[in-house]
mmCIF file of C-alpha atoms in Angstrom:
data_model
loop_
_atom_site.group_PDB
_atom_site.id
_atom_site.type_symbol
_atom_site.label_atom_id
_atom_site.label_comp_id
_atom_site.label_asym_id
_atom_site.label_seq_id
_atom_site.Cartn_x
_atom_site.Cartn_y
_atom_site.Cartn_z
ATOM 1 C CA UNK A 240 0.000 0.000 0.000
ATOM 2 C CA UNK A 241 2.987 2.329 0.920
ATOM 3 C CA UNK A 242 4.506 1.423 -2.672
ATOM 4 C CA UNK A 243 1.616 2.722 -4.187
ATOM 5 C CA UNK A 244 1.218 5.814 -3.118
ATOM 6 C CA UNK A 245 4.944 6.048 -3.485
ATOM 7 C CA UNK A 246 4.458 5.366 -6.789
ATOM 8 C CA UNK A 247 1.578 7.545 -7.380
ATOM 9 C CA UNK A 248 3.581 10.590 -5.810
ATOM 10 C CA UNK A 249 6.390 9.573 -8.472
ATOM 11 C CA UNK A 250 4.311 9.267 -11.460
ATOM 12 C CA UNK A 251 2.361 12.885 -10.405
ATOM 13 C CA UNK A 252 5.966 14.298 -9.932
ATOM 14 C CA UNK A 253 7.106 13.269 -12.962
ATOM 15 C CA UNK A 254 4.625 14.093 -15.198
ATOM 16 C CA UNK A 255 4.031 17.578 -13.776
ATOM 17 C CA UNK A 256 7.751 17.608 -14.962
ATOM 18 C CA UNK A 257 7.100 16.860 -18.416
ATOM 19 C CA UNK A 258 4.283 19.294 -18.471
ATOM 20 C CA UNK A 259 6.533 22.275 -17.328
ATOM 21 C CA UNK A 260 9.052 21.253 -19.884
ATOM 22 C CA UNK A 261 6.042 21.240 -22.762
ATOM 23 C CA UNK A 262 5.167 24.736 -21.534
ATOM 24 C CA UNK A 263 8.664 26.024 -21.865
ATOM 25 C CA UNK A 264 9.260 24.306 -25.149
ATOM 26 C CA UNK A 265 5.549 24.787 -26.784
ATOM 27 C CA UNK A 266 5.520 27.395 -29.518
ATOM 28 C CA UNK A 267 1.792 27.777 -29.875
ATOM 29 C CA UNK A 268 0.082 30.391 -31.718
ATOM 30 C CA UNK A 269 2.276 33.993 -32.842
ATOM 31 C CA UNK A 270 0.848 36.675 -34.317
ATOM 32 C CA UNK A 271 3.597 38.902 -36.280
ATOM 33 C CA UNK A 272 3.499 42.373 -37.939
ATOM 34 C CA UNK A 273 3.943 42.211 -41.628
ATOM 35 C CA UNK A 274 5.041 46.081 -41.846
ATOM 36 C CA UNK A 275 4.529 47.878 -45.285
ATOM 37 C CA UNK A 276 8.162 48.062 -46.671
ATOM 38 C CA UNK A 277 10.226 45.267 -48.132
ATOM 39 C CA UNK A 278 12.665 44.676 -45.763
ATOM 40 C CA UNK A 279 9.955 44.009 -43.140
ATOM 41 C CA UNK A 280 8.462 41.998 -45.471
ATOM 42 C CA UNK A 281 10.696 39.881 -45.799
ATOM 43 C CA UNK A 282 11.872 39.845 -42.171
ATOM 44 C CA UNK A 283 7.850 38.751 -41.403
ATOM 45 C CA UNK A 284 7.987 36.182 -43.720
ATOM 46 C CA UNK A 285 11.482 34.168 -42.850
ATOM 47 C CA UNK A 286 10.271 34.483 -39.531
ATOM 48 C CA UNK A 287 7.027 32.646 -40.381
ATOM 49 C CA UNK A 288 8.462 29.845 -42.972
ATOM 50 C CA UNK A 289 11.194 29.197 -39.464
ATOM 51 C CA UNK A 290 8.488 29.140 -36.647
ATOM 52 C CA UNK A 291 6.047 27.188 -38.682
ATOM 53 C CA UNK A 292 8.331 24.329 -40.299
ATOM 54 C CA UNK A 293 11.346 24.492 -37.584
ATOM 55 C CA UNK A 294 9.612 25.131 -34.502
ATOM 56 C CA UNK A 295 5.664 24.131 -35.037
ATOM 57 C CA UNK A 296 4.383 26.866 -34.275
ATOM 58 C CA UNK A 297 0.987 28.509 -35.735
ATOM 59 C CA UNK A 298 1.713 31.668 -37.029
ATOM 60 C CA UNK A 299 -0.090 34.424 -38.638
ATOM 61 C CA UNK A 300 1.095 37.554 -40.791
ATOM 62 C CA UNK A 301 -0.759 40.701 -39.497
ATOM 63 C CA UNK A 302 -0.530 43.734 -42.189
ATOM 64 C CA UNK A 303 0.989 46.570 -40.397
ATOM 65 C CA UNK A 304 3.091 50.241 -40.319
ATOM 66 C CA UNK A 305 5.503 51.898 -37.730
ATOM 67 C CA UNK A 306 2.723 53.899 -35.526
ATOM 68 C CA UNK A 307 -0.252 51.460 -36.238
ATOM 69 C CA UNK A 308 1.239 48.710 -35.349
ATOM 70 C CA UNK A 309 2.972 50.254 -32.239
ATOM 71 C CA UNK A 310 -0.635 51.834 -31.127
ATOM 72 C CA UNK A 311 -2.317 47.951 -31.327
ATOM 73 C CA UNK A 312 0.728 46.238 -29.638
ATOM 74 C CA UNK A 313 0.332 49.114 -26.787
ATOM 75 C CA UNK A 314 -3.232 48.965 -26.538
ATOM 76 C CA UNK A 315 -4.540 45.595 -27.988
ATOM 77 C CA UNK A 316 -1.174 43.695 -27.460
ATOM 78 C CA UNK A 317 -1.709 42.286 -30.728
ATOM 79 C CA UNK A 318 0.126 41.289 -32.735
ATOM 80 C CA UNK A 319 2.482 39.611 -30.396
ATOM 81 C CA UNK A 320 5.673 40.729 -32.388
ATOM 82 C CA UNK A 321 6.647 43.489 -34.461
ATOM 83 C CA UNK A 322 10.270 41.884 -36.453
ATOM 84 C CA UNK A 323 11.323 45.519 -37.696
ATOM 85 C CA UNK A 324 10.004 48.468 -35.603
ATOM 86 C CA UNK A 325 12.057 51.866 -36.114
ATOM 87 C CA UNK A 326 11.930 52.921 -32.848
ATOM 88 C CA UNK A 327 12.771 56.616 -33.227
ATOM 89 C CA UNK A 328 9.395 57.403 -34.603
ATOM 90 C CA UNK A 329 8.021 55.936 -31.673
ATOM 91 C CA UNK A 330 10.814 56.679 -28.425
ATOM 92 C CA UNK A 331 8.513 58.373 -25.883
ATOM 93 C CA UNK A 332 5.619 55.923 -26.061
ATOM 94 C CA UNK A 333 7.803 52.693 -26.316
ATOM 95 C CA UNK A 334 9.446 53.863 -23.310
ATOM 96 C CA UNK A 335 6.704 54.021 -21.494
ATOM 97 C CA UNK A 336 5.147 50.931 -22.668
ATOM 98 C CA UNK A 337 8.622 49.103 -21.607
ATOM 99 C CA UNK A 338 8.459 50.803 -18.163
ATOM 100 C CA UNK A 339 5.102 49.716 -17.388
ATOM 101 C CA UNK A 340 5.387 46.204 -18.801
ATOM 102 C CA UNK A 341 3.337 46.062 -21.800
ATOM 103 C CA UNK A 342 5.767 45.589 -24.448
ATOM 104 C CA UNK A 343 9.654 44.519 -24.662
ATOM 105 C CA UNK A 344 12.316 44.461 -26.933
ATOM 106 C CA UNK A 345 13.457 41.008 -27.720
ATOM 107 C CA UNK A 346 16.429 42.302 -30.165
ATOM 108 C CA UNK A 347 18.076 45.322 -30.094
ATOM 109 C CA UNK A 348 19.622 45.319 -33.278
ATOM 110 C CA UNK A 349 17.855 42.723 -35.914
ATOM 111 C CA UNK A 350 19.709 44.580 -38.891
ATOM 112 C CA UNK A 351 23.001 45.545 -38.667
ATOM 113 C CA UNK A 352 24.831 48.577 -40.864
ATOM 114 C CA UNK A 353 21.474 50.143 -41.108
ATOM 115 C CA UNK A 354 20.940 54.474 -40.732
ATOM 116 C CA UNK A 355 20.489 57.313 -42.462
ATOM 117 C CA UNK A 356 23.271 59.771 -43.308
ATOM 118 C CA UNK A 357 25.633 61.164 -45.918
ATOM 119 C CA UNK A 358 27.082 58.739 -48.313
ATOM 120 C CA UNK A 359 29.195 58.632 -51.335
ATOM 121 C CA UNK A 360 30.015 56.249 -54.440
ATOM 122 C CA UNK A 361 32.342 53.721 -53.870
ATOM 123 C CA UNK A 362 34.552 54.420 -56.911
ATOM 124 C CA UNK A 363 34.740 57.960 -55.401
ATOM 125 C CA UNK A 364 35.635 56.519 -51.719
ATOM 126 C CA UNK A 365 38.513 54.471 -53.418
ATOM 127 C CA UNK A 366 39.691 57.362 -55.362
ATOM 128 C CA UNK A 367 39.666 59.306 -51.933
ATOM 129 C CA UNK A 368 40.169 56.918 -49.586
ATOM 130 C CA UNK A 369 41.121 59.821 -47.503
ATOM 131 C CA UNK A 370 38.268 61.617 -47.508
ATOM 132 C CA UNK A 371 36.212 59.211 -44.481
ATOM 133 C CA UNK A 372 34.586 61.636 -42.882
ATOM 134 C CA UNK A 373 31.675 64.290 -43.546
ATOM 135 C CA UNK A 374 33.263 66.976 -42.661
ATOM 136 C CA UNK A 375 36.655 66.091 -44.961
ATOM 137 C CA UNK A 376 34.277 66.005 -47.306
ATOM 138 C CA UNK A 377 32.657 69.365 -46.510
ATOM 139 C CA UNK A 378 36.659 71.082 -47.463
ATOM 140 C CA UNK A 379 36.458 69.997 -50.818
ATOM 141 C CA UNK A 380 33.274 71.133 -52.643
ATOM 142 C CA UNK A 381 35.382 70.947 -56.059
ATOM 143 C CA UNK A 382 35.724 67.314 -55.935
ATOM 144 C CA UNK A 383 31.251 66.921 -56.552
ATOM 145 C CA UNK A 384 30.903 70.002 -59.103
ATOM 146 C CA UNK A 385 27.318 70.930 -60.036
ATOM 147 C CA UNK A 386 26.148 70.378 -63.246
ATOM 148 C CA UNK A 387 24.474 73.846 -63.530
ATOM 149 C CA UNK A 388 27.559 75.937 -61.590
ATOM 150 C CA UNK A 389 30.249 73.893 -61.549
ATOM 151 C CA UNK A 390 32.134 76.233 -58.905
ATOM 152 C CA UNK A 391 29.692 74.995 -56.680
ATOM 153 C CA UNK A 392 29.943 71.559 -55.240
ATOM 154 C CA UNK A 393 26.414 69.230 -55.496
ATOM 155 C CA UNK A 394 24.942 68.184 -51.993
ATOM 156 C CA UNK A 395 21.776 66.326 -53.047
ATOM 157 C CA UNK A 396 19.040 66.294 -50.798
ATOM 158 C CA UNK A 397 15.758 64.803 -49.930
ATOM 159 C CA UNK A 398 12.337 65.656 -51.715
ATOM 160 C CA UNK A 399 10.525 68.267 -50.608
ATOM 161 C CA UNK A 400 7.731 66.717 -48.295
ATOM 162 C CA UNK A 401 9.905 64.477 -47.143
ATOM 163 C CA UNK A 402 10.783 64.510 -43.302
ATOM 164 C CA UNK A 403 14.736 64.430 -44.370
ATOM 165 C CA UNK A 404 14.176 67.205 -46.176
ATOM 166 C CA UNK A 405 14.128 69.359 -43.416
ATOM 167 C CA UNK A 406 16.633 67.460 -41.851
ATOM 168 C CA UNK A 407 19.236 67.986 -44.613
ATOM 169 C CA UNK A 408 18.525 71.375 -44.892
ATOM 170 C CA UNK A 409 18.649 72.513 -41.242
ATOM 171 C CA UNK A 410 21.803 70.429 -41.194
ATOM 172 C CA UNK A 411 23.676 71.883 -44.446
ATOM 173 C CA UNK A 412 22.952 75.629 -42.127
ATOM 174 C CA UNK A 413 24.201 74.411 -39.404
ATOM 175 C CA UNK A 414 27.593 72.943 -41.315
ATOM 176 C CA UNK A 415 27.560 76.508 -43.072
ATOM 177 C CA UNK A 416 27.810 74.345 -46.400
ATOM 178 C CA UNK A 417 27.298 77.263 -48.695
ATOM 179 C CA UNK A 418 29.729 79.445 -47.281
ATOM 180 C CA UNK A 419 32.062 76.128 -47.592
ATOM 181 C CA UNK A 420 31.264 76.733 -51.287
ATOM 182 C CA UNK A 421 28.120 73.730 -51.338
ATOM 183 C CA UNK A 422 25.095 74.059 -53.182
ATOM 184 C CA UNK A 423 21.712 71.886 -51.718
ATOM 185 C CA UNK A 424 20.493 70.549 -54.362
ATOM 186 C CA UNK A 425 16.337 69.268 -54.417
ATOM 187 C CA UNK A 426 16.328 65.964 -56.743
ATOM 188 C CA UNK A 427 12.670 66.546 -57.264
ATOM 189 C CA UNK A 428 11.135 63.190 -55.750
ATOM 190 C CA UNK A 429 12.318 59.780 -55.006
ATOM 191 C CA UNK A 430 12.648 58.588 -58.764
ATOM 192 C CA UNK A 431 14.635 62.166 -59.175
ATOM 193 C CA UNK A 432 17.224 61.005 -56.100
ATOM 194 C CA UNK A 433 17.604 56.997 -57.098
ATOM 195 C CA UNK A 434 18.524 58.349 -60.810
ATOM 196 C CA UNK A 435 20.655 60.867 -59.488
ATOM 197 C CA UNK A 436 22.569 57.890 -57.668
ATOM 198 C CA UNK A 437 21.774 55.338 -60.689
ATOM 199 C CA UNK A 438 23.458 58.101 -63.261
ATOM 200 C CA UNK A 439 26.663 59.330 -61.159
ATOM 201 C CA UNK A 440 27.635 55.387 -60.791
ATOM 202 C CA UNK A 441 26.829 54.384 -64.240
ATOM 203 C CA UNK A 442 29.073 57.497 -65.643
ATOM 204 C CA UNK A 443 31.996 57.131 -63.053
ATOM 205 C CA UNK A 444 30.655 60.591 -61.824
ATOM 206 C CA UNK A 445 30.998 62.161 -58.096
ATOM 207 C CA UNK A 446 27.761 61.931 -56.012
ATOM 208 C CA UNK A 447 27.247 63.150 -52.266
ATOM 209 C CA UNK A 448 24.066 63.010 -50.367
ATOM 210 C CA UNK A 449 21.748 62.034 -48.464
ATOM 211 C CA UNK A 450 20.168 58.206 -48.423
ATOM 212 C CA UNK A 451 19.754 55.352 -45.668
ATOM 213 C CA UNK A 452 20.217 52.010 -45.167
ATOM 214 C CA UNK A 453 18.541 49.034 -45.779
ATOM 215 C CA UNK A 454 17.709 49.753 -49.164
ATOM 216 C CA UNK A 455 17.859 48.210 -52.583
ATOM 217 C CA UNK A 456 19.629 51.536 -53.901
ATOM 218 C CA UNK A 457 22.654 50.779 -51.511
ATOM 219 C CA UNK A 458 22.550 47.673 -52.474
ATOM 220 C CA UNK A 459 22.931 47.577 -56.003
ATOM 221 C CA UNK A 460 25.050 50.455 -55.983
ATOM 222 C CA UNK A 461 27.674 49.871 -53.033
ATOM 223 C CA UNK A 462 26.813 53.343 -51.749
ATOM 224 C CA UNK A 463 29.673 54.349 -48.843
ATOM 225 C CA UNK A 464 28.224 56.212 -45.362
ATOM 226 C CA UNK A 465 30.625 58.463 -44.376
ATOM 227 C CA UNK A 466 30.780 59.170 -40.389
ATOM 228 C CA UNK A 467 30.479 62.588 -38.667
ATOM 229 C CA UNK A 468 33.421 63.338 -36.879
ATOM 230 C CA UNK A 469 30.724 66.083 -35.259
ATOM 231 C CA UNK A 470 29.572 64.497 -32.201
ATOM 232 C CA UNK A 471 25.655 64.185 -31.649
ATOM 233 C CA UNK A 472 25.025 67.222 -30.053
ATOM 234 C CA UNK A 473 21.503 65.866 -28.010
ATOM 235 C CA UNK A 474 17.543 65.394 -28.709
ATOM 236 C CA UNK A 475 16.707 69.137 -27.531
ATOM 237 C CA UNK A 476 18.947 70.290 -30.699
ATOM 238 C CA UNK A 477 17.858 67.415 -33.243
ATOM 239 C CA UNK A 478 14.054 67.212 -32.023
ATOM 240 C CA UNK A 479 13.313 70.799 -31.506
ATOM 241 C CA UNK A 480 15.401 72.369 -34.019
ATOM 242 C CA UNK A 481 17.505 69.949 -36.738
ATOM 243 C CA UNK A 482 14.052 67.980 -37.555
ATOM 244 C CA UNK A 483 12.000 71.572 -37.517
ATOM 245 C CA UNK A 484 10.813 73.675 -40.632
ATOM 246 C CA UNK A 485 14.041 76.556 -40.993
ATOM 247 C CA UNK A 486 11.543 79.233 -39.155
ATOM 248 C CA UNK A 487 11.269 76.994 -36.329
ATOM 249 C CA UNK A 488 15.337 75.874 -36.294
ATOM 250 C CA UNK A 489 16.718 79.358 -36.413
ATOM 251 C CA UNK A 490 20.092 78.564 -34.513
ATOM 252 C CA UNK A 491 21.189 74.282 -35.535
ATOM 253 C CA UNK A 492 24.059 73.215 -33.922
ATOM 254 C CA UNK A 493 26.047 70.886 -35.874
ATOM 255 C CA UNK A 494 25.091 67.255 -34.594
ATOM 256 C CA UNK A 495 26.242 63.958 -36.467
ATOM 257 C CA UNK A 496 22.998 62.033 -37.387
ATOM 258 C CA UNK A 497 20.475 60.927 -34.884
ATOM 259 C CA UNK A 498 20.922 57.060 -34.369
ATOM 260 C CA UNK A 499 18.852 55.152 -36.230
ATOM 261 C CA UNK A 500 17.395 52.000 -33.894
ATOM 262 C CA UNK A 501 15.230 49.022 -35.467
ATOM 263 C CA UNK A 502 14.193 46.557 -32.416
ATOM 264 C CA UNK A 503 12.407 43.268 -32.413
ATOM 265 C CA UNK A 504 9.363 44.577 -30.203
ATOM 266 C CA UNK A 505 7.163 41.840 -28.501
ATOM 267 C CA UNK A 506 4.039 41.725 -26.300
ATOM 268 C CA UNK A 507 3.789 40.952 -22.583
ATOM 269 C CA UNK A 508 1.651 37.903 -24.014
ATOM 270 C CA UNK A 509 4.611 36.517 -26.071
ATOM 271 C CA UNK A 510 6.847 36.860 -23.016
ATOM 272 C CA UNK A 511 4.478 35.229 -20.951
ATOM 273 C CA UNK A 512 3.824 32.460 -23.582
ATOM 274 C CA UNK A 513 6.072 32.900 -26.462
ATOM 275 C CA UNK A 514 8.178 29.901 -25.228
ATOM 276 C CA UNK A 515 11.280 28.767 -27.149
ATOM 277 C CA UNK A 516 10.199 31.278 -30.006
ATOM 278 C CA UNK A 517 11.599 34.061 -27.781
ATOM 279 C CA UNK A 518 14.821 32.383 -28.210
ATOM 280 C CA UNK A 519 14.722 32.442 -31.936
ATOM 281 C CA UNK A 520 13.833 36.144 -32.282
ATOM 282 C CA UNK A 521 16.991 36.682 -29.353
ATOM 283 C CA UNK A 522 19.111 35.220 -32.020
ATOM 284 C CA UNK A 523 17.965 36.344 -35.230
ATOM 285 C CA UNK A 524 20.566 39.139 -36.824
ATOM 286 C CA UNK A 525 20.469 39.750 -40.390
ATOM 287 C CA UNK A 526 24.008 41.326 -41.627
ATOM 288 C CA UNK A 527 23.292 44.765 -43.218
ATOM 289 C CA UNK A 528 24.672 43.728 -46.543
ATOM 290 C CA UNK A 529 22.852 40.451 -46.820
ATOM 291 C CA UNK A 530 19.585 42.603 -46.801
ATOM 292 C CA UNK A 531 20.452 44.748 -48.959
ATOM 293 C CA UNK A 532 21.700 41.987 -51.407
ATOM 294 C CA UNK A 533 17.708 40.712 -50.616
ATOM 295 C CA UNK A 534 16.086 44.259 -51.691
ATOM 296 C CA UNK A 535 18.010 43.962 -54.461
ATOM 297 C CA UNK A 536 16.139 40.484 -55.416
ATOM 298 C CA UNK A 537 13.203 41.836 -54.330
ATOM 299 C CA UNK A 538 13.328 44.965 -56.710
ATOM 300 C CA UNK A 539 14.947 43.309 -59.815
ATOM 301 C CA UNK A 540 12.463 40.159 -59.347
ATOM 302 C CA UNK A 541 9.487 41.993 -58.374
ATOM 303 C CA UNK A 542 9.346 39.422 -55.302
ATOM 304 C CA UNK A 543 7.256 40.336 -52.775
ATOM 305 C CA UNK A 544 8.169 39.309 -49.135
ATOM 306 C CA UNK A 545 7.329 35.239 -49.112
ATOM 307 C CA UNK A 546 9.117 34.879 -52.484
ATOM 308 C CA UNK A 547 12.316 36.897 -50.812
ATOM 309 C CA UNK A 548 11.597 35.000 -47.528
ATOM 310 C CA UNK A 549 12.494 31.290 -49.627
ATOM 311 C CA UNK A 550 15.223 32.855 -51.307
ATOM 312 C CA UNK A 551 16.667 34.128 -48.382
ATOM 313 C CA UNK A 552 16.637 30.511 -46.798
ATOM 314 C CA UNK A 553 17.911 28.722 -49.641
ATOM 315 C CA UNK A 554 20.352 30.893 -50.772
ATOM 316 C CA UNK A 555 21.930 31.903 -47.424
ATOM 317 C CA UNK A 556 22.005 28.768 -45.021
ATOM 318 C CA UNK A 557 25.142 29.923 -44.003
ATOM 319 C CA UNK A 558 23.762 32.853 -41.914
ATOM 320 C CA UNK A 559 19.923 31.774 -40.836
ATOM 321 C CA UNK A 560 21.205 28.220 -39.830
ATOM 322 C CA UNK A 561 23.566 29.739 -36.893
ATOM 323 C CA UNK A 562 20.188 31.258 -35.433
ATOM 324 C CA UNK A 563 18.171 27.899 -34.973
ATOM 325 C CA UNK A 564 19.709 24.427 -33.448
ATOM 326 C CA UNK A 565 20.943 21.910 -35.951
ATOM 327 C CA UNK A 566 17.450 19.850 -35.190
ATOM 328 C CA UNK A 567 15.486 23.015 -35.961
ATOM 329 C CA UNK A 568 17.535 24.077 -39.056
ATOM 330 C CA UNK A 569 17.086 20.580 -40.607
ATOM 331 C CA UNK A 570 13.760 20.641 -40.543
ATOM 332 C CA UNK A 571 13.251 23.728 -41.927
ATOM 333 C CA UNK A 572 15.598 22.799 -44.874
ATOM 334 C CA UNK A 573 13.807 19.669 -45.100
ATOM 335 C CA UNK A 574 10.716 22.221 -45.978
ATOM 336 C CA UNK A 575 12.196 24.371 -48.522
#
C-alpha cells in the first residue's frame, strides 16, 4: 500500500515535470506584424516559414506600419511581435510601454549597418580613400561640381515633403555648407534622387548626399556612409530644431545624425507564452549587406516578401542556420 502511493507521488511528480518542460518548449500560436516596406516583409515572412516548419508553431502575418502597429501592440497587445520596428518614430511611447510592462524588446539590433546619413560612391571613396569623414568632405566642394555651376559643389538632398528634407537642410545651415562653397540641391522626388545615384555610378561621376540604409539603392550600388566626426550634439537640438521647418530651427548646432534604432518589439503575451520562439527572435541578426543583397532580389524580381523570404533561406544557409539548433535548421531545410 505504501509502494503505491509512493508510486503515485512519483508518477504525479514526474509528469508535472514533463508538463513544465512542454510549456517552456511549446511554440503555440504567434501573431507577427507584416510592416509595409520590403525589408519588413521579408523579415515577417522568414520568420514565419522558421516558426512554422522548424519550430511548429501557428503563425499568422498581421498587415501593419511603424505607428499602427505600435498603437495595437500598446493597446490591444496584438500582434504579439513586431520583427522591424524603427523605434525613433516611436521613443517616448515605447518607453513608457517598456516601463510599465506592456511591451519589450526582444532584439536590439535585428539589422546591422542600417541608418540614415551622408554617403558617397564607392569608386569615389577608393579614389579618396582619404576623404572618411563628412566633414573632410565638406573642405572639398570641387571634388562633386554641379552640373548647372560647376564652382559649386552638389549636396543632393531629400524631396521636398519628405521629413529628411528638413533634416538635410537645417543640417547643411548648421555645417555653413554654402559658405564652404556647397550648393543643396532638391532631386525633385524619389525617382529624381535613385537616378541621381543610378546616373553618377553608371558614368563614373561624383555623387554626395543624403540616403539610408537598408535599401535596394545601396545595395545595387555599393553606396559608402561616411561618419560625422561632429559628435551628436543631443535630442533638444535634433528634435526641436535639426528635424524643424528653418523658421522653427533658427540657430542648428552641428550634430552627427540621430541614431537610427530598429528593435524586435514583442508583447507581454509573447513573453508570458512565447516559449522557445523568444529564443529564436533573441538570435535572429540579419548582416546589413545580406539585406540589402535581398532588396536587391526583391526589386529586380518583383518578389514580394514570401518569395524573398524562400530565397533568403535557400540561398543563405550559411547565416539563418547559426540562429536555430541543428534539429530546428534541418527541418526547416527539409521544408524548402
Amino acid at each position: 500500500m505504501t509502494f503505491s502511493r509512493l508510486s503515485a507521488a512519483a508518477i504525479f511528480g514526474l509528469a508535472a515535470s514533463a508538463g513544465a518542460a512542454m510549456a517552456q518548449t511549446d511554440c503555440g500560436d504567434v501573431s507577427i506584424a507584416e510592416m509595409n516596406w520590403a525589408s519588413a516583409e521579408l523579415m515577417a515572412n522568414v520568420d514565419a516559414i522558421i516558426l512554422e516548419e522548424g519550430y511548429d508553431c501557428d503563425v499568422e502575418l498581421i498587415p501593419g506600419a511603424t505607428n499602427t502597429t505600435f498603437a495595437s501592440m500598446n493597446e490591444k497587445a496584438q500582434p504579439d511581435v513586431a520583427p522591424e520596428l524603427w523605434i525613433n518614430a516611436v521613443r517616448d511611447p515605447l518607453s513608457a510601454a517598456k516601463e510599465e510592462g506592456r511591451l519589450q524588446a526582444l532584439n536590439d539590433g535585428p539589422i546591422t549597418g542600417l541608418g540614415e546619413g551622408w554617403w558617397v560612391t564607392s569608386e569615389f571613396h577608393e579614389a579618396h580613400p582619404e576623404i572618411d569623414t563628412v566633414e573632410k568632405m565638406l573642405a572639398h566642394p570641387e571634388l562633386v561640381p554641379d552640373v548647372e555651376d560647376p564652382d559649386l559643389g552638389a549636396f543632393m538632398g531629400c524631396p521636398a515633403g519628405w521629413g529628411c528634407q528638413l533634416v538635410n537642410a537645417n543640417l547643411f545651415r548648421a555645417f555653413d555648407m554654402e559658405e564652404k562653397g556647397w550648393k543643396l540641391v532638391d532631386p525633385g522626388s524619389a525617382a529624381g534622387l535613385d537616378g541621381s545615384i543610378a546616373k553618377a555610378v553608371n558614368r563614373s561621376e561624383p555623387w554626395f548626399g543624403y540616403y539610408w540604409s537598408p535599401t535596394a539603392v545601396i545595395g545595387k550600388y555599393g553606396l559608402v556612409m561616411l561618419p560625422f566626426e561632429t559628435e551628436w550634439a543631443g535630442r533638444e537640438n535634433w528634435d526641436g530644431c535639426i528635424a524643424m521647418s528653418e523658421q522653427d530651427c533658427l540657430d542648428p548646432k552641428p550634430t552627427s545624425w540621430t541614431k537610427s534604432e530598429v528593435e524586435t518589439v514583442v508583447t507581454k503575451g509573447f513573453l508570458d507564452e512565447g516559449g522557445i520562439a523568444q529564443d529564436y527572435f533573441k538570435a535572429r541578426v540579419f548582416p546589413g549587406e545580406v539585406m540589402n543583397a535581398m532588396l536587391v532580389y526583391m526589386t529586380e524580381n518583383q518578389a514580394n516578401g514570401e518569395d524573398a523570404a524562400y530565397e533568403f533561406l535557400i540561398e543563405h544557409e550559411d547565416v539563418w542556420t547559426q540562429w536555430v539548433p541543428e534539429d530546428v535548421a534541418e527541418k526547416v531545410k527539409d521544408a524548402l
